[in-house]
XYZ file of C-alpha atoms in Angstrom:
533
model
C -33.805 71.958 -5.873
C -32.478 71.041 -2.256
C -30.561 67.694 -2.248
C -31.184 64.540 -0.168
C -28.042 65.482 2.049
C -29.209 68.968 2.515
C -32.495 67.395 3.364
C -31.392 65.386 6.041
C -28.914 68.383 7.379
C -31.646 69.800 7.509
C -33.812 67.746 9.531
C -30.841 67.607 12.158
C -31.020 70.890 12.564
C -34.275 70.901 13.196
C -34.441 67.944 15.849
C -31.514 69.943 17.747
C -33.915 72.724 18.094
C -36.519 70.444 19.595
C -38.989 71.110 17.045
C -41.109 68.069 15.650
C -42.513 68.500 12.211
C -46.087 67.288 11.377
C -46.054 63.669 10.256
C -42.319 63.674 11.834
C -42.153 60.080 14.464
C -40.089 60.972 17.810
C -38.244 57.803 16.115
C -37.412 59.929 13.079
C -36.588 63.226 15.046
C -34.163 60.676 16.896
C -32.511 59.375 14.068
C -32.307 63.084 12.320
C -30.829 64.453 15.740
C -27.539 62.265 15.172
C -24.988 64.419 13.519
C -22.755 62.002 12.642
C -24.970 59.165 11.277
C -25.925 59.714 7.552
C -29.228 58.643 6.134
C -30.722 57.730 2.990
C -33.533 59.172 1.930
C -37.170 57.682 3.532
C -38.653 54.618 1.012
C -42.005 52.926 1.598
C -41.631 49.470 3.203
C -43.547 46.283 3.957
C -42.945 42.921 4.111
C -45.564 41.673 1.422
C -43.478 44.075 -1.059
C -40.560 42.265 0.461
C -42.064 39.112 -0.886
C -43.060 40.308 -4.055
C -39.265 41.228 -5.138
C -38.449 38.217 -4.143
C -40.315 36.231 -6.220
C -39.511 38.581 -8.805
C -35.705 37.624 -8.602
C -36.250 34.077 -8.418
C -37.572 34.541 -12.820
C -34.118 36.035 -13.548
C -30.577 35.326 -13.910
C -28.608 35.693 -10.813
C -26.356 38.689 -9.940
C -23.751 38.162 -7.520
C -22.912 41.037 -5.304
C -19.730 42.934 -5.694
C -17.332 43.937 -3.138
C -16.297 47.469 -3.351
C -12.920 48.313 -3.626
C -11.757 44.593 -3.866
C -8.540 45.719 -3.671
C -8.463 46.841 -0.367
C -11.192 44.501 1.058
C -9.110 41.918 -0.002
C -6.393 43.263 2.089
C -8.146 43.722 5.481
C -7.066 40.164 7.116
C -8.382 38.539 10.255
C -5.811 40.728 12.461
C -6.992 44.000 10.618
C -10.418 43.597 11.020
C -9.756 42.687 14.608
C -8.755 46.380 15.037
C -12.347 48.018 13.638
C -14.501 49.024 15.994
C -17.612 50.783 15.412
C -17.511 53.405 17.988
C -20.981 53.194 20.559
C -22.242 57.001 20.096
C -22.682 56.035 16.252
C -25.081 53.421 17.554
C -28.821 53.523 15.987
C -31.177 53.166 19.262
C -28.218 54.155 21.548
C -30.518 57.544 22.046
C -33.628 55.880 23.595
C -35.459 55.230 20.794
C -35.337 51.480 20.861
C -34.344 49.534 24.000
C -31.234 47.487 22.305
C -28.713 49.452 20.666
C -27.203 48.428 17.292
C -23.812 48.334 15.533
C -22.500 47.324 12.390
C -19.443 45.043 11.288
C -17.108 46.236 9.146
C -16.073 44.776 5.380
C -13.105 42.351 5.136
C -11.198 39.730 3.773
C -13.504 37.030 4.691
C -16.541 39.300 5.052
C -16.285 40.813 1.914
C -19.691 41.369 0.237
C -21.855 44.498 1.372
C -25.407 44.685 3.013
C -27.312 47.078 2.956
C -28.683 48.156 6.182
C -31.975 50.172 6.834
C -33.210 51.403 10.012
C -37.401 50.799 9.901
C -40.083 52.222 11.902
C -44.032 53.087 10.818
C -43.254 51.718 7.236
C -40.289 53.826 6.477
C -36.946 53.062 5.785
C -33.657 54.581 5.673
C -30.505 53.725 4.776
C -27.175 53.934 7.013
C -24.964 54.761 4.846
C -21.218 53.712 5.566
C -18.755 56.039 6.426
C -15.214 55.249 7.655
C -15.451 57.898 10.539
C -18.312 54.855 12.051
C -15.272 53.182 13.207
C -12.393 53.166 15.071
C -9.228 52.518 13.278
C -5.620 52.559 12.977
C -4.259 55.945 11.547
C -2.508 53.682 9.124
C -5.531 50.699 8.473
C -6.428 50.329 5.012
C -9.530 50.237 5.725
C -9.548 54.302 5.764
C -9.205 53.925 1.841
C -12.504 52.626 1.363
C -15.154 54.557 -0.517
C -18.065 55.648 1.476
C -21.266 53.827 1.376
C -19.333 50.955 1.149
C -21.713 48.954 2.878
C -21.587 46.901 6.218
C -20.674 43.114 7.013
C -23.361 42.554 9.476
C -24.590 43.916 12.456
C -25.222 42.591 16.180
C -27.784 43.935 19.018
C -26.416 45.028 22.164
C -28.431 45.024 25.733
C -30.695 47.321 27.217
C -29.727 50.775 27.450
C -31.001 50.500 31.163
C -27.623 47.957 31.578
C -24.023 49.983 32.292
C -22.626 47.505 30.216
C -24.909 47.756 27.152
C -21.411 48.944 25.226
C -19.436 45.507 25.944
C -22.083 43.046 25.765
C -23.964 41.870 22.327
C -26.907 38.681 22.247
C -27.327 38.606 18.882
C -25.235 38.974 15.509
C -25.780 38.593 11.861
C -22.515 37.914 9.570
C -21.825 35.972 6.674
C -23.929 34.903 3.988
C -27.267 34.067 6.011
C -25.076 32.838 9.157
C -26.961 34.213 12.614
C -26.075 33.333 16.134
C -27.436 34.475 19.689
C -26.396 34.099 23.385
C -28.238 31.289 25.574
C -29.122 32.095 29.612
C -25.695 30.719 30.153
C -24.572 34.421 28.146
C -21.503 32.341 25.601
C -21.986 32.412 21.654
C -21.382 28.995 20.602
C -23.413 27.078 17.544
C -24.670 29.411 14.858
C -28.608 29.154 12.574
C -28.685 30.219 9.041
C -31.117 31.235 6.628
C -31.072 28.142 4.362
C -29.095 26.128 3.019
C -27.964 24.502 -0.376
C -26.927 21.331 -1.317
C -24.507 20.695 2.053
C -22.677 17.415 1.406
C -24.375 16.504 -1.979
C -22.860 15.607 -5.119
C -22.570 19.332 -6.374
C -20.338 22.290 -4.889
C -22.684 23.682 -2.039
C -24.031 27.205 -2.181
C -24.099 29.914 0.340
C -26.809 32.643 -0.536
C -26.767 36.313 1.540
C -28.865 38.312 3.032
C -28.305 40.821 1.025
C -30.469 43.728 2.377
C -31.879 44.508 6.381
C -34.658 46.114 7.531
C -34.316 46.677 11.347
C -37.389 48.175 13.211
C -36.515 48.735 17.007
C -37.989 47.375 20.532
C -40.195 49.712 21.686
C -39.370 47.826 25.454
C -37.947 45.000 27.061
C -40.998 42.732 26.789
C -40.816 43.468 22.690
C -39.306 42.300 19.926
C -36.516 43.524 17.520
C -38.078 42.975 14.278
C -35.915 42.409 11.619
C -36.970 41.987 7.862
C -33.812 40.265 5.407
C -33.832 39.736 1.792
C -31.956 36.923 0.615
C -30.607 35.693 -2.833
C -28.603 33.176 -4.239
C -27.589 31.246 -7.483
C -30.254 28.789 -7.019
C -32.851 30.532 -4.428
C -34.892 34.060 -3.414
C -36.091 34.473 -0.053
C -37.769 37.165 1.966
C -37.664 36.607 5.797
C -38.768 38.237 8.455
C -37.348 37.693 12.450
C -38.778 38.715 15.662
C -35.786 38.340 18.550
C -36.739 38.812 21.782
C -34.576 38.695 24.733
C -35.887 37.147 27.345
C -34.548 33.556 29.276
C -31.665 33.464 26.129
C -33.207 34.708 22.605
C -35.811 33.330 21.365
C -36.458 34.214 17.261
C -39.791 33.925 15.591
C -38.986 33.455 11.947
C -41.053 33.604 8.583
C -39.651 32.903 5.791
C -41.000 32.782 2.167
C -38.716 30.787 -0.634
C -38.502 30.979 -4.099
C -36.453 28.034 -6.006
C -34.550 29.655 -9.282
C -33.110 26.400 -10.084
C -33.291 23.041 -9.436
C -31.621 22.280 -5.640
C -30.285 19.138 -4.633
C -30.485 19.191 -0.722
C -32.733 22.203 0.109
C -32.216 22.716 3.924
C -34.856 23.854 5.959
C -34.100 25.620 9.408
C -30.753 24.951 9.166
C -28.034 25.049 12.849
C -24.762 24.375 12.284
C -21.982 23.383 15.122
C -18.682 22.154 16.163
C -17.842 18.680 17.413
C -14.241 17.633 17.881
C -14.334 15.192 20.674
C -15.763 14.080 23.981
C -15.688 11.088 25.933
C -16.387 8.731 23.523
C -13.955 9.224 21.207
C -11.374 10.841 22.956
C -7.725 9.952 22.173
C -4.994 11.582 24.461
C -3.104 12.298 21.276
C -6.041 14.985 20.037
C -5.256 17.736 22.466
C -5.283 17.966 26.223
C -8.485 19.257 26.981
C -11.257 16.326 28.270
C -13.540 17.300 25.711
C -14.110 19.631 22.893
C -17.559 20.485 21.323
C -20.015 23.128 20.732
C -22.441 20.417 21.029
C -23.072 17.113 21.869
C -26.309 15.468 20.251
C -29.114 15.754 18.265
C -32.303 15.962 19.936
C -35.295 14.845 18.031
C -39.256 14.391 19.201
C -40.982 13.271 15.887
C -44.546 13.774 14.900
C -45.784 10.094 16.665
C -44.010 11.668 20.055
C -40.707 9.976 20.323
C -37.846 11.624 21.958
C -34.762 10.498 20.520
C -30.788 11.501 21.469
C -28.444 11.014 18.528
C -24.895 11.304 20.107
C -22.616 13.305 17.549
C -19.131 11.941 15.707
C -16.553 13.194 14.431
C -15.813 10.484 11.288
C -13.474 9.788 9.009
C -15.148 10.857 5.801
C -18.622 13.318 6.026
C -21.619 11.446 6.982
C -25.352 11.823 6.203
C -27.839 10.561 8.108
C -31.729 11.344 7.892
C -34.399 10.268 10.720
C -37.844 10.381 8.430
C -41.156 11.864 9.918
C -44.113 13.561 9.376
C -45.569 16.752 11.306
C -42.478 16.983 13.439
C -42.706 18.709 17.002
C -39.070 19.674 17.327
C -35.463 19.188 16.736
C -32.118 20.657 17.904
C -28.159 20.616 18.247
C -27.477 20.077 22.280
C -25.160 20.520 24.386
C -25.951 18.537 27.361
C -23.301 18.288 29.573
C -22.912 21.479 31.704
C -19.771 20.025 33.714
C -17.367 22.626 33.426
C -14.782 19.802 34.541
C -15.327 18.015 31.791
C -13.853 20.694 29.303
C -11.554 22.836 31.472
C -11.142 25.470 29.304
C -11.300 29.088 29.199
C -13.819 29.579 26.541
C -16.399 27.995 28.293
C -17.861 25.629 26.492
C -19.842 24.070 29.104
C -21.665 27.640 28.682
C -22.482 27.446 25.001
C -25.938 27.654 24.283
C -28.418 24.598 22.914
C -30.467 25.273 19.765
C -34.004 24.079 19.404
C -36.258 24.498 16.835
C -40.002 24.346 16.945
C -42.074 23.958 14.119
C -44.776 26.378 14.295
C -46.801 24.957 11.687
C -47.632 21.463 10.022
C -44.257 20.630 7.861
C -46.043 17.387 6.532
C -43.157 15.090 5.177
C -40.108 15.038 4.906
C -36.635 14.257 7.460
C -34.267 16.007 9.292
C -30.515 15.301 8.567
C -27.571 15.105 9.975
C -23.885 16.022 8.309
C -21.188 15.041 10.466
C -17.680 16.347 8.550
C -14.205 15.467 9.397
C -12.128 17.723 11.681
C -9.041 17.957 13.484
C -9.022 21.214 15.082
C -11.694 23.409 16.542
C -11.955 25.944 14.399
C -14.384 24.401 11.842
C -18.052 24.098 12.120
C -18.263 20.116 10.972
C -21.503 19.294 11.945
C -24.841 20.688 10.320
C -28.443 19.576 10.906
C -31.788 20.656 8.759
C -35.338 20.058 8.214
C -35.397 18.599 4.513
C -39.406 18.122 2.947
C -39.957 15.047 0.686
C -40.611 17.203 -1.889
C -38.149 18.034 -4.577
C -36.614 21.399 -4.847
C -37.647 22.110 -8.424
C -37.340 25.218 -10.123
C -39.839 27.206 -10.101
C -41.580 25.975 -6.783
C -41.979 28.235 -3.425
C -42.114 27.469 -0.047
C -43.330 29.275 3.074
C -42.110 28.366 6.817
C -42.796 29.326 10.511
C -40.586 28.112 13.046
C -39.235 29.369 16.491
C -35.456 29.155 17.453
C -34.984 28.908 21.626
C -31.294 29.525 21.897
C -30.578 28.536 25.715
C -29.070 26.000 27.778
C -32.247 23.301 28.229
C -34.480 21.987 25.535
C -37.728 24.414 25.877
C -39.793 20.952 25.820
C -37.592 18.735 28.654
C -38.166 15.172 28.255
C -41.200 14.028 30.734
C -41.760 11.459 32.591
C -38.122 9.685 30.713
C -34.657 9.562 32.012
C -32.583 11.304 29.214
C -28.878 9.872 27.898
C -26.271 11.989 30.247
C -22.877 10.023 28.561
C -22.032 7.412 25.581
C -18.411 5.945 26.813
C -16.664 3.263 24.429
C -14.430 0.706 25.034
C -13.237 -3.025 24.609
C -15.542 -5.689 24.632
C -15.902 -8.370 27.187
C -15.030 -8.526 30.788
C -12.562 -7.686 33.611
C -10.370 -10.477 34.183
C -11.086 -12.163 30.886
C -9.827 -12.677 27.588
C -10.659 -9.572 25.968
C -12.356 -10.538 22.573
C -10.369 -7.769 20.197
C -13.709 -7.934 17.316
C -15.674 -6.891 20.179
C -16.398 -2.966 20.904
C -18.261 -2.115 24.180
C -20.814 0.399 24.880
C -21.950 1.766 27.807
C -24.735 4.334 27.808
C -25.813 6.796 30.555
C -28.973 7.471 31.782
C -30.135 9.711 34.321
C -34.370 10.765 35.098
C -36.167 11.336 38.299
C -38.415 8.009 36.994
C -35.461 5.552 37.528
C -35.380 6.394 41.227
C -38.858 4.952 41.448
C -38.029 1.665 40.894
C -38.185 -0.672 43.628
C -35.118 -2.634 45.171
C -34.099 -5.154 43.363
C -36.058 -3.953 39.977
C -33.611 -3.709 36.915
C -35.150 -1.666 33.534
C -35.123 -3.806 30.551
C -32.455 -2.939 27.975
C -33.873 -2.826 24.372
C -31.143 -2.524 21.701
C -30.813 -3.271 18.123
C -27.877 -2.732 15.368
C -28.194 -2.084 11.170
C -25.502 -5.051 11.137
C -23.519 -7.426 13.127
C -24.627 -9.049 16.644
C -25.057 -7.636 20.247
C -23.474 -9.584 22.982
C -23.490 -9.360 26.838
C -26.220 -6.877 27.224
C -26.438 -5.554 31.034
C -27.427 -2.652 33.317
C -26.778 -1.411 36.560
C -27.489 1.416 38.872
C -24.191 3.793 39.404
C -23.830 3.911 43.538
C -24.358 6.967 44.992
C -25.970 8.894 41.968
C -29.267 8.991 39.980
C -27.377 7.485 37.007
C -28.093 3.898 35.477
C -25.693 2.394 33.369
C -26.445 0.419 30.306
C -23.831 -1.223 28.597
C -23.755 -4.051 25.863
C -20.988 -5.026 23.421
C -20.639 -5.354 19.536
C -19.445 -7.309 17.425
C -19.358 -6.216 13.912
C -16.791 -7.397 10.581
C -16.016 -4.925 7.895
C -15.697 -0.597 7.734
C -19.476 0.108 7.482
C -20.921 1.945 9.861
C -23.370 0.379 12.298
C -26.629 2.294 13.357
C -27.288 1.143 17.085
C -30.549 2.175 18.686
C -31.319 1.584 22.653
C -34.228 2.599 24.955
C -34.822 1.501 28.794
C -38.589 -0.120 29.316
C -40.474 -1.420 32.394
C -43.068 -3.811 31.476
C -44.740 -2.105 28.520
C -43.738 1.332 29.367
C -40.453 3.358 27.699
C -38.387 4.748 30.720
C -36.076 6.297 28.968
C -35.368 8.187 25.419
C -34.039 6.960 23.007
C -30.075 6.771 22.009
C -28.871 6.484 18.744
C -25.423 6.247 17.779
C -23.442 5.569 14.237
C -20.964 3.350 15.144
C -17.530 3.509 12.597
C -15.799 0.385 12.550
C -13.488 1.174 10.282
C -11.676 3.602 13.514
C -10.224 2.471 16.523
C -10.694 3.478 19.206
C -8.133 5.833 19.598
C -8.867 7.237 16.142
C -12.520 7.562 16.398
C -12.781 11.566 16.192
């Protein structure tokens, strides 16, 4: 009987020779011509089966995946992973027979659980099964004493062959749990997507279900997609997904996804983008750090189902906060970051180039909110802010759930604000006047706005400022044109007793007519102003 590894030797040799056999792809002749990348055997594949064995799961217990070798997994630390590199001639596609190359992410300390990676074309699949010899490695890493078929971490698409600098430069990875990222037109990671997620800042310990197997079918050319097909599993939830990335101004993903609920979820999070903000200029305190401002992102962009554009500036609080902004039918959400200035952050990781994150539904979503966590941070480091699509309905066992959306990772929101000046700054400060007796229960706000429809106003015609706050009274409302700029300047103070926070909502009108988006901001009393963040 000849083997499966004498089977694919086989093949190999065959390929070298230039010889296709009948029923053979050039994609599979490809693949068999790399002597150094091992291959399962070929299984049948499509993405109703997908579905199927996914529903399947969702009627039985769950089984959480086991890292191989735990032992020495548990040993490969951030520095030690930093020194495996999986080397470019290993890559799948690298030989022309998909435009982006691939490559894989090792195991590790804080990557520790395996997926299985399968390389997909015509409705067959194969597995790449790990070897260490993928990778480059210290003679004395520890990673050497792994087992093969160990599995991978993740795995990231590099650019066109036809670019010299395919081997350097990745747009999109997949790592950890059902954590995804891509590169905007601005070419900087920043904010990351993930599959789903599970009871984030509820009552019970939040879950973080895997992706636990790919199914990567190449671009055939530029113009086409990388189609990627991910099963996903969890203590409380099933899903089978499937992705269509192309690269074109940033990444733009086409995702389907189809849900299974194995037990009763809390907060089920739909279309979920998850982000870093530390500080910016209103609530930086020179004591934080000495950078002007520090964030992956800035706002959250909203335009509901009735056709309202609405900025929600972000905060770094004192304790996590949840905030939901009900609709029905919504056209579009998304973590920001607005300001491009690279002044403003002067840094060397660029964070004026990190990439905004919209998401578009692509079908009717009917009821439900999207929500806001904002979670305490001092440092950088952590993702603290996390923003989902939740529907009305409750997450019961035993229900399903299918979704269509589009992700547009770039710098601009896809659907720009028309016809409205959009918020461009909220600045904070002490109430009342120059010159005066500062009030000290007073907190001042001035709000930003720039548009191409305030510099139609005639001389001597000032926008209407509408505002309104969940608690305590708005004094000395005003606005003025900034000299010299396109920039008007709303500004009004509060004064509020106790820690609550106060919800404060403002728009610019003419007449009957909005001229502006509008802000929203959570205002925390309970912080001064050189504590706020």
């Amino acid at each position: 009987m000849t083997t499966s590894l004498e089977r694919r030797r086989f093949l190999k040799s065959v390929a070298a020779a230039g010889v296709i056999l009948p029923g053979m792809s050039m994609f599979g002749a490809a693949m068999a011509a790399n002597d150094t990348l091992e291959l399962g055997d070929a299984q049948n594949f499509d993405f109703d089966a997908l579905i199927n064995r996914a529903r399947t799961m969702a009627t039985k217990d769950y089984v959480a995946p086991i890292a191989p070798d735990p032992e020495i997994v548990g040993k490969i630390d951030y520095d030690t992973h930093g020194k495996l590199h999986y080397k470019r001639d290993h890559s799948p596609f690298a030989d022309g027979s998909g435009t982006y190359p691939m490559t894989f992410f090792h195991l590790g300390m804080y990557f520790a659980k395996p997926v299985h990676m399968y390389l997909l074309e015509d409705g067959a699949a194969r597995e790449v099964v790990y070897r260490p010899d993928y990778f480059d490695m210290p003679e004395d890493s520890i990673a050497r004493k792994l087992s093969d078929n160990s599995g991978f971490a993740g795995f990231r698409l590099h650019e066109n062959l036809e670019r010299d600098d395919w081997k350097t430069q990745d747009w999109a990875a997949f790592l950890g749990a059902s954590y995804f990222r891509a590169i905007g037109d601005e070419g900087q990671y920043g904010l990351s997507a993930r599959g789903i997620t599970v009871n984030t800042a509820t009552s019970v310990p939040e879950e973080f279900p895997d992706f636990r197997e790919f199914y990567i079918e190449p671009a055939k050319s530029a113009e086409d997609p990388v189609t990627i097909y991910a099963l996903l599993d969890g203590p409380s939830i099933t899903g089978a997904y499937k992705f269509l990335l192309y690269r074109g101004k940033g990444v733009t993903m086409d995702i389907e996804k189809h849900l299974f609920i194995r037990k009763d979820i809390e907060r089920l999070g739909i279309a979920p983008l998850t982000s870093m903000f530390w500080y910016s200029e209103q609530n930086k305190s020179f004591r934080f750090d000495w950078r002007p401002e520090v964030h992956d992102s800035d706002g959250l962009e909203l335009w509901t189902g009735s056709g309202e554009r609405i900025w929600r500036q972000l905060n770094n609080p004192e304790v996590i906060r949840a905030s939901a902004f009900g609709d029905h039918t919504p056209r579009g959400f998304g973590l920001m970051q607005r300001d491009r200035e690279v002044s403003h952050y002067l840094d060397g990781v660029r964070y004026h180039r990190r990439p905004s994150l919209w998401v578009e539904p692509l079908e009717d979503w009917n009821k439900g909110a999207v929500q806001l966590i904002e979670i305490p941070t001092d440092d950088e480091i952590h993702d603290n802010i996390a923003s989902f699509w939740v529907p009305d309905e409750p997450a019961k066992a035993g229900n399903s759930y299918q979704f269509k959306y589009r992700l547009y990772w770039q710098a601009e929101n896809p659907f720009p604000v028309e016809k409205l000046a959009k918020v461009t700054a909220t600045r904070m400060g002490r109430g009342g006047e120059p010159g005066t007796n500062r009030p000290k229960d007073e907190i001042k706000f001035s709000v930003e706005f720039e548009g191409d429809i305030l510099g139609t106003l005639e001389y001597g015609e000032f926008p209407e400022v509408i505002v309104s706050t969940s608690r305590g009274e708005i004094v000395r409302t005003k606005i003025e044109p900034i000299m010299d700029t396109r920039i008007w300047r709303a500004a009004f103070d509060l004064k509020a007793t106790g820690t609550d926070p106060v919800d404060l909502r403002m728009y610019l009108k003419l007449d009957d007519a909005p001229l502006s988006e509008t802000w929203m901001f959570q205002h925390l009393p309970g912080l001064t102003n050189q504590q706020q963040g």
